[in-house]
JSON list of C-alpha atoms in Angstrom, two decimals:
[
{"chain": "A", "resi": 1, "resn": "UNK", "atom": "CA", "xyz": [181.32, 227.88, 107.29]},
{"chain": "A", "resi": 2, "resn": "UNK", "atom": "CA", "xyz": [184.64, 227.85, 105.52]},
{"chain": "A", "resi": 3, "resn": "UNK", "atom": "CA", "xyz": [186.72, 224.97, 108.01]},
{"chain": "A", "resi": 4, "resn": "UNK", "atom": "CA", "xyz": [189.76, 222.64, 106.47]},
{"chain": "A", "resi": 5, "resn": "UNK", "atom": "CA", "xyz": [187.58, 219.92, 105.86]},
{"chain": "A", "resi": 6, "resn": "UNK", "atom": "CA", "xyz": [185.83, 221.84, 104.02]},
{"chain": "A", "resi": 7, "resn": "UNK", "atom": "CA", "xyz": [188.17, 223.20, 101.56]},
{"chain": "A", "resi": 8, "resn": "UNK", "atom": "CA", "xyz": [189.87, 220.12, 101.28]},
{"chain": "A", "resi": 9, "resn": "UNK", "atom": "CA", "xyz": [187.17, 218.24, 100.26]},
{"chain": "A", "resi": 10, "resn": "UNK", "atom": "CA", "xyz": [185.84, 221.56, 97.87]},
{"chain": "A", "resi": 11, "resn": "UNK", "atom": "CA", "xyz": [189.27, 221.44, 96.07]},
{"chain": "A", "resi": 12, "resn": "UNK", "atom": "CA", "xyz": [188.56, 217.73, 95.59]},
{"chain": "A", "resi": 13, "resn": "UNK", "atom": "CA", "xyz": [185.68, 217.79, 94.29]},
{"chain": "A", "resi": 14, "resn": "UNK", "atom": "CA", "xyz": [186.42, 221.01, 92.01]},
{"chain": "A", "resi": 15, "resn": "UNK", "atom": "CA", "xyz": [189.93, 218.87, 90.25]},
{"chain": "A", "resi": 16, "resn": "UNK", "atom": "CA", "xyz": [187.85, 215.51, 90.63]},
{"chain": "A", "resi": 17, "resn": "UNK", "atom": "CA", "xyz": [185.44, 217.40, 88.21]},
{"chain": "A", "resi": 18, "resn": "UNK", "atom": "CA", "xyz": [187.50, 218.85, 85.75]},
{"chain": "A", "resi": 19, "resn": "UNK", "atom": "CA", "xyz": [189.87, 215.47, 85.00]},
{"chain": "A", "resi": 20, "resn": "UNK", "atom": "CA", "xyz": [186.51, 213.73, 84.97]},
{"chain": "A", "resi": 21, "resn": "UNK", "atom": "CA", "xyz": [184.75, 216.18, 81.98]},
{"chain": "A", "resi": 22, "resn": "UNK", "atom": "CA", "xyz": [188.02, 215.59, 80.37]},
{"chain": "A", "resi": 23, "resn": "UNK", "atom": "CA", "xyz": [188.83, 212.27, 80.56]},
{"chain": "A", "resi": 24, "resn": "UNK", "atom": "CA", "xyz": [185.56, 210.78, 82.16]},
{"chain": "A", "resi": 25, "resn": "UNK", "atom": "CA", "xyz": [188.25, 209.57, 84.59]},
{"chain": "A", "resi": 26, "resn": "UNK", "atom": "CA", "xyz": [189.25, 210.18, 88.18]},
{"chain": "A", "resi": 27, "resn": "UNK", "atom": "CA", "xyz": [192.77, 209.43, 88.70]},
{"chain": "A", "resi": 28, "resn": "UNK", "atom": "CA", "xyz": [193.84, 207.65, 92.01]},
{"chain": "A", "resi": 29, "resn": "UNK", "atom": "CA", "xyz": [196.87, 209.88, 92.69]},
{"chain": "A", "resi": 30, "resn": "UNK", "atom": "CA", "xyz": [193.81, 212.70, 93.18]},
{"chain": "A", "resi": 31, "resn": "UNK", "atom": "CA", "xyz": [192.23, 210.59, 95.56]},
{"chain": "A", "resi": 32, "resn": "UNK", "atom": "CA", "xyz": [194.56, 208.36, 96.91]},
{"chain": "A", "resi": 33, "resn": "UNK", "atom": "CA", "xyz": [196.94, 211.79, 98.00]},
{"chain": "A", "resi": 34, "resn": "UNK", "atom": "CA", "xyz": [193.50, 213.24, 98.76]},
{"chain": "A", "resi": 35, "resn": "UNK", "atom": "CA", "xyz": [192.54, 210.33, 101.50]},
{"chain": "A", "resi": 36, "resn": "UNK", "atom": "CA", "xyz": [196.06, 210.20, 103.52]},
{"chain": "A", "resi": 37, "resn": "UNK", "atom": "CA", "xyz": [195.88, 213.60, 103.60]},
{"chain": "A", "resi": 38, "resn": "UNK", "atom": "CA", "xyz": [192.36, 213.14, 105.32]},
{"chain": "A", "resi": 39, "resn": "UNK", "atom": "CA", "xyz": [193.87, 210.39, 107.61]},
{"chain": "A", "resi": 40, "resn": "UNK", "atom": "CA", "xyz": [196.89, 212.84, 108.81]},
{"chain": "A", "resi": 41, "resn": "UNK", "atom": "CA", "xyz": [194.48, 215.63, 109.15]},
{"chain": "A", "resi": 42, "resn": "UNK", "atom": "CA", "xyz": [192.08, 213.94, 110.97]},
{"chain": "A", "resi": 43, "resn": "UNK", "atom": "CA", "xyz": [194.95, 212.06, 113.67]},
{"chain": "A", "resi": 44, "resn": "UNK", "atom": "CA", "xyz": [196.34, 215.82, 114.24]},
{"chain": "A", "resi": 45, "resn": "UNK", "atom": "CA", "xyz": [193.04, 217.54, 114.60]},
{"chain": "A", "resi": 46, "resn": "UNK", "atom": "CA", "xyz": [191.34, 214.60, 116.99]},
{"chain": "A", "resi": 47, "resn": "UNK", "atom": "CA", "xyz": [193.90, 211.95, 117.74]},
{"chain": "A", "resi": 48, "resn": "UNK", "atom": "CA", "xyz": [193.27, 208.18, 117.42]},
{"chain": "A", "resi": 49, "resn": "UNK", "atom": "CA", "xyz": [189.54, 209.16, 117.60]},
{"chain": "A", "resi": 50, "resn": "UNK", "atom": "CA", "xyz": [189.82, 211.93, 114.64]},
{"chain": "A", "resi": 51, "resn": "UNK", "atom": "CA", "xyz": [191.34, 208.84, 112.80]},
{"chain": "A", "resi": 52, "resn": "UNK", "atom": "CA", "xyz": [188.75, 206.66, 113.68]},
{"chain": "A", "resi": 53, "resn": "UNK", "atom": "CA", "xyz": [186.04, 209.36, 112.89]},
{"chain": "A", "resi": 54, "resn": "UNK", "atom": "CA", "xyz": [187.42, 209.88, 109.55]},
{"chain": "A", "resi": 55, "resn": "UNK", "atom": "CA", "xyz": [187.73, 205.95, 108.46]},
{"chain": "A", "resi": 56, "resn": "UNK", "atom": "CA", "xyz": [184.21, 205.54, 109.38]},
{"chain": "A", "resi": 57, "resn": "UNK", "atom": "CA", "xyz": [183.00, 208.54, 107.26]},
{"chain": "A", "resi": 58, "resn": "UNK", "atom": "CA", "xyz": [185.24, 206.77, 104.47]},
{"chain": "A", "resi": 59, "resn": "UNK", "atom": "CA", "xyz": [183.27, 203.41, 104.65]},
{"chain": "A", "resi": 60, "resn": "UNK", "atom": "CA", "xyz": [180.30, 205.51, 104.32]},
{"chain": "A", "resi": 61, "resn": "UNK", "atom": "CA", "xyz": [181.30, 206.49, 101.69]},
{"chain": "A", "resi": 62, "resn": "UNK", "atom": "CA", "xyz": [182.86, 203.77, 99.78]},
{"chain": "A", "resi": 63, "resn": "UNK", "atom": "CA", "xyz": [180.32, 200.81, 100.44]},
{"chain": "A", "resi": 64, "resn": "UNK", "atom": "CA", "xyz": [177.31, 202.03, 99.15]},
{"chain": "A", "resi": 65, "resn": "UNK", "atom": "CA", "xyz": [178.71, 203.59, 95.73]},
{"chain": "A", "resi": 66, "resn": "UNK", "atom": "CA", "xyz": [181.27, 200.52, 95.67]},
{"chain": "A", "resi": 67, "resn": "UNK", "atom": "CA", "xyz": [177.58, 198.03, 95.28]},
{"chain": "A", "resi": 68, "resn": "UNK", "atom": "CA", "xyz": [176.48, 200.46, 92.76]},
{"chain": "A", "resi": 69, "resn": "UNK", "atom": "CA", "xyz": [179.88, 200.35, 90.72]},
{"chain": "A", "resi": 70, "resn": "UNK", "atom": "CA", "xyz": [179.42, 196.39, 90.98]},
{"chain": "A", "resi": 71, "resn": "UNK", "atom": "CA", "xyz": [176.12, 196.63, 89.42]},
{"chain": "A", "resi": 72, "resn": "UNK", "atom": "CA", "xyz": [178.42, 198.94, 86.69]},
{"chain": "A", "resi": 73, "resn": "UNK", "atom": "CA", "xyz": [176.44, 202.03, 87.69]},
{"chain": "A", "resi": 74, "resn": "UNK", "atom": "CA", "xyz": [179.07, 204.27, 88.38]},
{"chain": "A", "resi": 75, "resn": "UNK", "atom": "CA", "xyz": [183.31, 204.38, 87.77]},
{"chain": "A", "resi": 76, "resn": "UNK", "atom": "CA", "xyz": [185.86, 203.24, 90.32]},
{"chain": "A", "resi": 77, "resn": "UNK", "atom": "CA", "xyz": [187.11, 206.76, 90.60]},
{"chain": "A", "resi": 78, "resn": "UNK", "atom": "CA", "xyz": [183.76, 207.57, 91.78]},
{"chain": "A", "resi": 79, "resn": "UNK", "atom": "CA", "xyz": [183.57, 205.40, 94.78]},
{"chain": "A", "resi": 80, "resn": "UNK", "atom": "CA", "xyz": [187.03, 205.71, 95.77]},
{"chain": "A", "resi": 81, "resn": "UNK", "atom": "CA", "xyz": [186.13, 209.34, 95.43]},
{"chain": "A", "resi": 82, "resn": "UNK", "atom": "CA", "xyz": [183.73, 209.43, 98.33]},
{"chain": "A", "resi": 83, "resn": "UNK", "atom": "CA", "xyz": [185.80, 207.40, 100.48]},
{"chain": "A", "resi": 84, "resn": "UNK", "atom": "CA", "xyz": [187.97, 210.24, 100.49]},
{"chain": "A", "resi": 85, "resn": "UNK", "atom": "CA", "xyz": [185.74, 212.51, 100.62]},
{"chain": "A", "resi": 86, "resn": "UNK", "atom": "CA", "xyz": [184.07, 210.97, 103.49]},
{"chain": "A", "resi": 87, "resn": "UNK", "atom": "CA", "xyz": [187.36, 211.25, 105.20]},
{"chain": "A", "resi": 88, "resn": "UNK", "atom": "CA", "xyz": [187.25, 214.45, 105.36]},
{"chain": "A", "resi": 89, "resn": "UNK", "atom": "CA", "xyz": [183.69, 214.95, 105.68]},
{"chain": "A", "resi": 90, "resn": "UNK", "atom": "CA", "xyz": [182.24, 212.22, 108.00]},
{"chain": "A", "resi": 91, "resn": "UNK", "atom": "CA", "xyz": [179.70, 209.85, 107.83]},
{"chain": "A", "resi": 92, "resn": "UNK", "atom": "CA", "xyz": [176.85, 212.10, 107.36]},
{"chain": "A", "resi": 93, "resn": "UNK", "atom": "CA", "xyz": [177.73, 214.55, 105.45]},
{"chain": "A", "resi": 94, "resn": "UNK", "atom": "CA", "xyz": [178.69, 212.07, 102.87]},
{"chain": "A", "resi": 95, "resn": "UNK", "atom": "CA", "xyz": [176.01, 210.34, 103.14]},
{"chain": "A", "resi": 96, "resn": "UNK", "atom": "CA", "xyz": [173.67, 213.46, 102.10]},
{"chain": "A", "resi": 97, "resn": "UNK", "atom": "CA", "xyz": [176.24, 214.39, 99.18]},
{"chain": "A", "resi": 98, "resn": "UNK", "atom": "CA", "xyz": [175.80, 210.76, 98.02]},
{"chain": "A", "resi": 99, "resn": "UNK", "atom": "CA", "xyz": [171.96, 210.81, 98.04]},
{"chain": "A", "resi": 100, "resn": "UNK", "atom": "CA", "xyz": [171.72, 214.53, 96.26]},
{"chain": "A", "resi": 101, "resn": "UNK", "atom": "CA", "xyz": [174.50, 212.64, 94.05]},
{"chain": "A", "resi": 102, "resn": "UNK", "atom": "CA", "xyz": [172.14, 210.24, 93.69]},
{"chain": "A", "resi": 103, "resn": "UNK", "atom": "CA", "xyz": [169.39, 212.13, 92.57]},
{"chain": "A", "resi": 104, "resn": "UNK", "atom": "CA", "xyz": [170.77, 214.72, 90.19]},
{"chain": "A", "resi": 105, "resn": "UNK", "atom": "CA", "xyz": [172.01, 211.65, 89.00]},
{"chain": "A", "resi": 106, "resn": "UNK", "atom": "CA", "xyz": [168.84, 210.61, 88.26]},
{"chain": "A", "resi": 107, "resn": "UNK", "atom": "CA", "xyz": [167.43, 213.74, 87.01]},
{"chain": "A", "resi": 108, "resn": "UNK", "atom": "CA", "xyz": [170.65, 213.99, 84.17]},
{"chain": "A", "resi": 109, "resn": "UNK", "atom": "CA", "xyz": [169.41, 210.39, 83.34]},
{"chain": "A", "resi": 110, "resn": "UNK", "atom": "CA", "xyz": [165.64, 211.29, 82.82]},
{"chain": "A", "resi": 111, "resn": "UNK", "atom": "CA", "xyz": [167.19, 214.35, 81.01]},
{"chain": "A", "resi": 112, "resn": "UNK", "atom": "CA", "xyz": [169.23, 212.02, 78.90]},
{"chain": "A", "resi": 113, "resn": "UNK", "atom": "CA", "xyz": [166.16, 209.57, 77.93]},
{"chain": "A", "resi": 114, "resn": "UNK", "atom": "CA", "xyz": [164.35, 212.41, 76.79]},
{"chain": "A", "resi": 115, "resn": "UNK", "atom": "CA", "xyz": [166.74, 214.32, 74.38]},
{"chain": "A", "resi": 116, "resn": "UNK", "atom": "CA", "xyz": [169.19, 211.41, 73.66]},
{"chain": "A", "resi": 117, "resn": "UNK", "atom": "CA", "xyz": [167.49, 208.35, 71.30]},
{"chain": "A", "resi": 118, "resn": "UNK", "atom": "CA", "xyz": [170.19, 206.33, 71.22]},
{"chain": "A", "resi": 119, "resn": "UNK", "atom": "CA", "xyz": [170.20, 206.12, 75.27]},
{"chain": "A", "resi": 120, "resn": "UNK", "atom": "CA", "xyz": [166.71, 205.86, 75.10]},
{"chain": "A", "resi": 121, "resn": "UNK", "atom": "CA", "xyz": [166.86, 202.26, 73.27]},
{"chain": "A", "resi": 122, "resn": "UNK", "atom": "CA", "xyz": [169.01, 201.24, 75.67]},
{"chain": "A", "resi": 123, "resn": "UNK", "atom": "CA", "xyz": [166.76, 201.71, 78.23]},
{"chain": "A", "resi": 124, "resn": "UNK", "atom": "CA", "xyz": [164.11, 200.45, 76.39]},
{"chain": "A", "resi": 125, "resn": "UNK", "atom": "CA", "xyz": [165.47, 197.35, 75.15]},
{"chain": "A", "resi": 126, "resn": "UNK", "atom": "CA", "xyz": [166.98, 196.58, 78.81]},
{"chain": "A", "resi": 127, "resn": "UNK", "atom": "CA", "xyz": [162.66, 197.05, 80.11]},
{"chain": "A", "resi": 128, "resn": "UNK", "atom": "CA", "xyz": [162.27, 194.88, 77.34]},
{"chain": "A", "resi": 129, "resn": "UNK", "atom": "CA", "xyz": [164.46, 192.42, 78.44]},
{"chain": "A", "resi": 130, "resn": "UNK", "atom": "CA", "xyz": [163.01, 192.43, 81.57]},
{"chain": "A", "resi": 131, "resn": "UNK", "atom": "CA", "xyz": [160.22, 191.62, 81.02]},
{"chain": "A", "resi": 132, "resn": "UNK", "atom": "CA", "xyz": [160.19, 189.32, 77.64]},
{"chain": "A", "resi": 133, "resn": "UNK", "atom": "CA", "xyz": [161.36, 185.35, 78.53]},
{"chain": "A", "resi": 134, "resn": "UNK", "atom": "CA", "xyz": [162.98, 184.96, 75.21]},
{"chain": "A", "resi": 135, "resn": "UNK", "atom": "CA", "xyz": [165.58, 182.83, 73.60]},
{"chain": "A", "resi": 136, "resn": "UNK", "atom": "CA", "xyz": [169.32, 183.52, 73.87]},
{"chain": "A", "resi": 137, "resn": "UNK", "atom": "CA", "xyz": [169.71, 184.78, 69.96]},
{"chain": "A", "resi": 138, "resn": "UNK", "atom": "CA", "xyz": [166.59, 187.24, 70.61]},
{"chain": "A", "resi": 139, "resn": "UNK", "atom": "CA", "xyz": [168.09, 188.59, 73.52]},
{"chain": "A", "resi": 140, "resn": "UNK", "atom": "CA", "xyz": [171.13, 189.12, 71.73]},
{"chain": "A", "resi": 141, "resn": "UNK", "atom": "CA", "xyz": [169.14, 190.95, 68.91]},
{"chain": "A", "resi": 142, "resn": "UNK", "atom": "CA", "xyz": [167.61, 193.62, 71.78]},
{"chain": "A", "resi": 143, "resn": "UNK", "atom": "CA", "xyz": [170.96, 193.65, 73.39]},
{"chain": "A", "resi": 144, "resn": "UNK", "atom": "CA", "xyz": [172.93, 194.65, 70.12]},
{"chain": "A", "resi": 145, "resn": "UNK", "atom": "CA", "xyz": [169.91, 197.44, 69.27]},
{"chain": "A", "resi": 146, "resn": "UNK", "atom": "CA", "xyz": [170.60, 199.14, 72.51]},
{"chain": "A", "resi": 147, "resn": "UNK", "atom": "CA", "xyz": [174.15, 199.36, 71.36]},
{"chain": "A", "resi": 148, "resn": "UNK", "atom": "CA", "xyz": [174.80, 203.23, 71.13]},
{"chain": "A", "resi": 149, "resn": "UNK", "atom": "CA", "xyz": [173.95, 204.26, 74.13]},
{"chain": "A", "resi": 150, "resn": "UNK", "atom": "CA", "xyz": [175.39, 206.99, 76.46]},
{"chain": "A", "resi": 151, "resn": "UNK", "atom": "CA", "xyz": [177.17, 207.59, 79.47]},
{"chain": "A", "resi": 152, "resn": "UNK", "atom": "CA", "xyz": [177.59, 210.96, 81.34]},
{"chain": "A", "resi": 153, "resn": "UNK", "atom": "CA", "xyz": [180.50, 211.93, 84.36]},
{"chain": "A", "resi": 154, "resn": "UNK", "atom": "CA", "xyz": [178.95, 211.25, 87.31]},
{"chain": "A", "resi": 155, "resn": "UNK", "atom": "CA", "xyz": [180.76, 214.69, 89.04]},
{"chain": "A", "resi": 156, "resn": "UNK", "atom": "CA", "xyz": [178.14, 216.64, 86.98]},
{"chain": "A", "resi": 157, "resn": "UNK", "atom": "CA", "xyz": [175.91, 215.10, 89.48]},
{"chain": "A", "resi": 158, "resn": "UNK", "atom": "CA", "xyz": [178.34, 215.01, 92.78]},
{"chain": "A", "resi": 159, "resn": "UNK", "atom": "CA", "xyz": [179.20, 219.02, 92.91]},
{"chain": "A", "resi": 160, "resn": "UNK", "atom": "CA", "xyz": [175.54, 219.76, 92.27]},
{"chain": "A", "resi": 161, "resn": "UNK", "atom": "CA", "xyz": [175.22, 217.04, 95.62]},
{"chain": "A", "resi": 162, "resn": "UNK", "atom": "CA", "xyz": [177.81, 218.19, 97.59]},
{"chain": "A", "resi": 163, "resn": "UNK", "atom": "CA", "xyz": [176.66, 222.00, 96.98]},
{"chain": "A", "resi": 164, "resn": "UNK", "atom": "CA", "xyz": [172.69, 221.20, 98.28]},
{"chain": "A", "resi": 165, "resn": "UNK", "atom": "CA", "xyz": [174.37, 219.34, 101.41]},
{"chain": "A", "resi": 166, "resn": "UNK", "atom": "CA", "xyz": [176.40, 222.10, 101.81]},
{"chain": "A", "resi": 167, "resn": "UNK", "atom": "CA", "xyz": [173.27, 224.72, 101.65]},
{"chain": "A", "resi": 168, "resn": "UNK", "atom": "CA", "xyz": [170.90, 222.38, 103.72]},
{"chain": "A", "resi": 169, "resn": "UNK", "atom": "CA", "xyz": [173.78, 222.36, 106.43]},
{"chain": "A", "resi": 170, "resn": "UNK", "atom": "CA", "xyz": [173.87, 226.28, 106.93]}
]
């Protein structure tokens, strides 16, 4: 089920990836040119409505990653990322990318704890932190061992996403 949408949002995702393993950054020309090229498709294919359609499907898809990026879970470029691509997509279908997003996400992360020690005392020492009432210059002290840790490009978790939506549509 090869449509424009489609495509667009394939070729998206496929240069959204590649400047993101280089650079761990996703440019807004990408997908800035990327979302008013959703909104013009969108008012040819289906008018007003198409437009309307495709702004909705870009809410979607900027809200919920845009409360995760404020909680300094994920990049900018990533939520302005699935506005665009929910432009093209709609509402639900970027919705399910997100959540398969979400969880290879999750599954790189538990992948990460387990082969990476320096991400793992992060992790610990923010449980830790958690759950120990301490004094300012002890928190500091946990905070400062956790230094170290590491960070991975979220697209190595979206195109993995956006492929198992893809396959659970057809």
């Amino acid at each position: 089920m090869l449509t424009i949408p489609f495509a667009a949002a394939a070729m998206l995702l496929i240069t959204a990836l590649l400047t993101d393993l280089r650079s761990m950054l996703i440019p807004n020309r990408l997908t800035v040119t990327f979302f008013a090229a959703g909104c013009l498709y969108q008012t040819i294919a289906g008018g007003w409505s198409g437009l309307w359609v495709g702004l909705i499907g870009a809410v979607a898809g900027f809200v919920p990653l845009f409360i995760l990026h404020l909680a300094r879970g994920i990049g900018a470029g990533d939520v302005k990322l699935f506005a665009a691509l929910g432009m093209w997509v709609g509402t639900s279908m970027v919705l399910q990318m997100m959540m398969y997003a979400v969880l290879y996400a999750g599954l790189i992360g538990v992948l990460l704890v387990l082969f990476n020690r320096p991400f793992s005392r992060r992790m610990l020492s923010g449980l830790l932190l958690l759950v120990h009432r301490s004094t300012e210059p002890r928190r500091k002290e946990l905070g400062g061992w956790a230094a170290g840790g590491t960070t991975f490009p979220f697209m190595l978790a979206v195109v993995p996403g956006a492929l198992t939506a893809w396959l659970m549509l057809t």
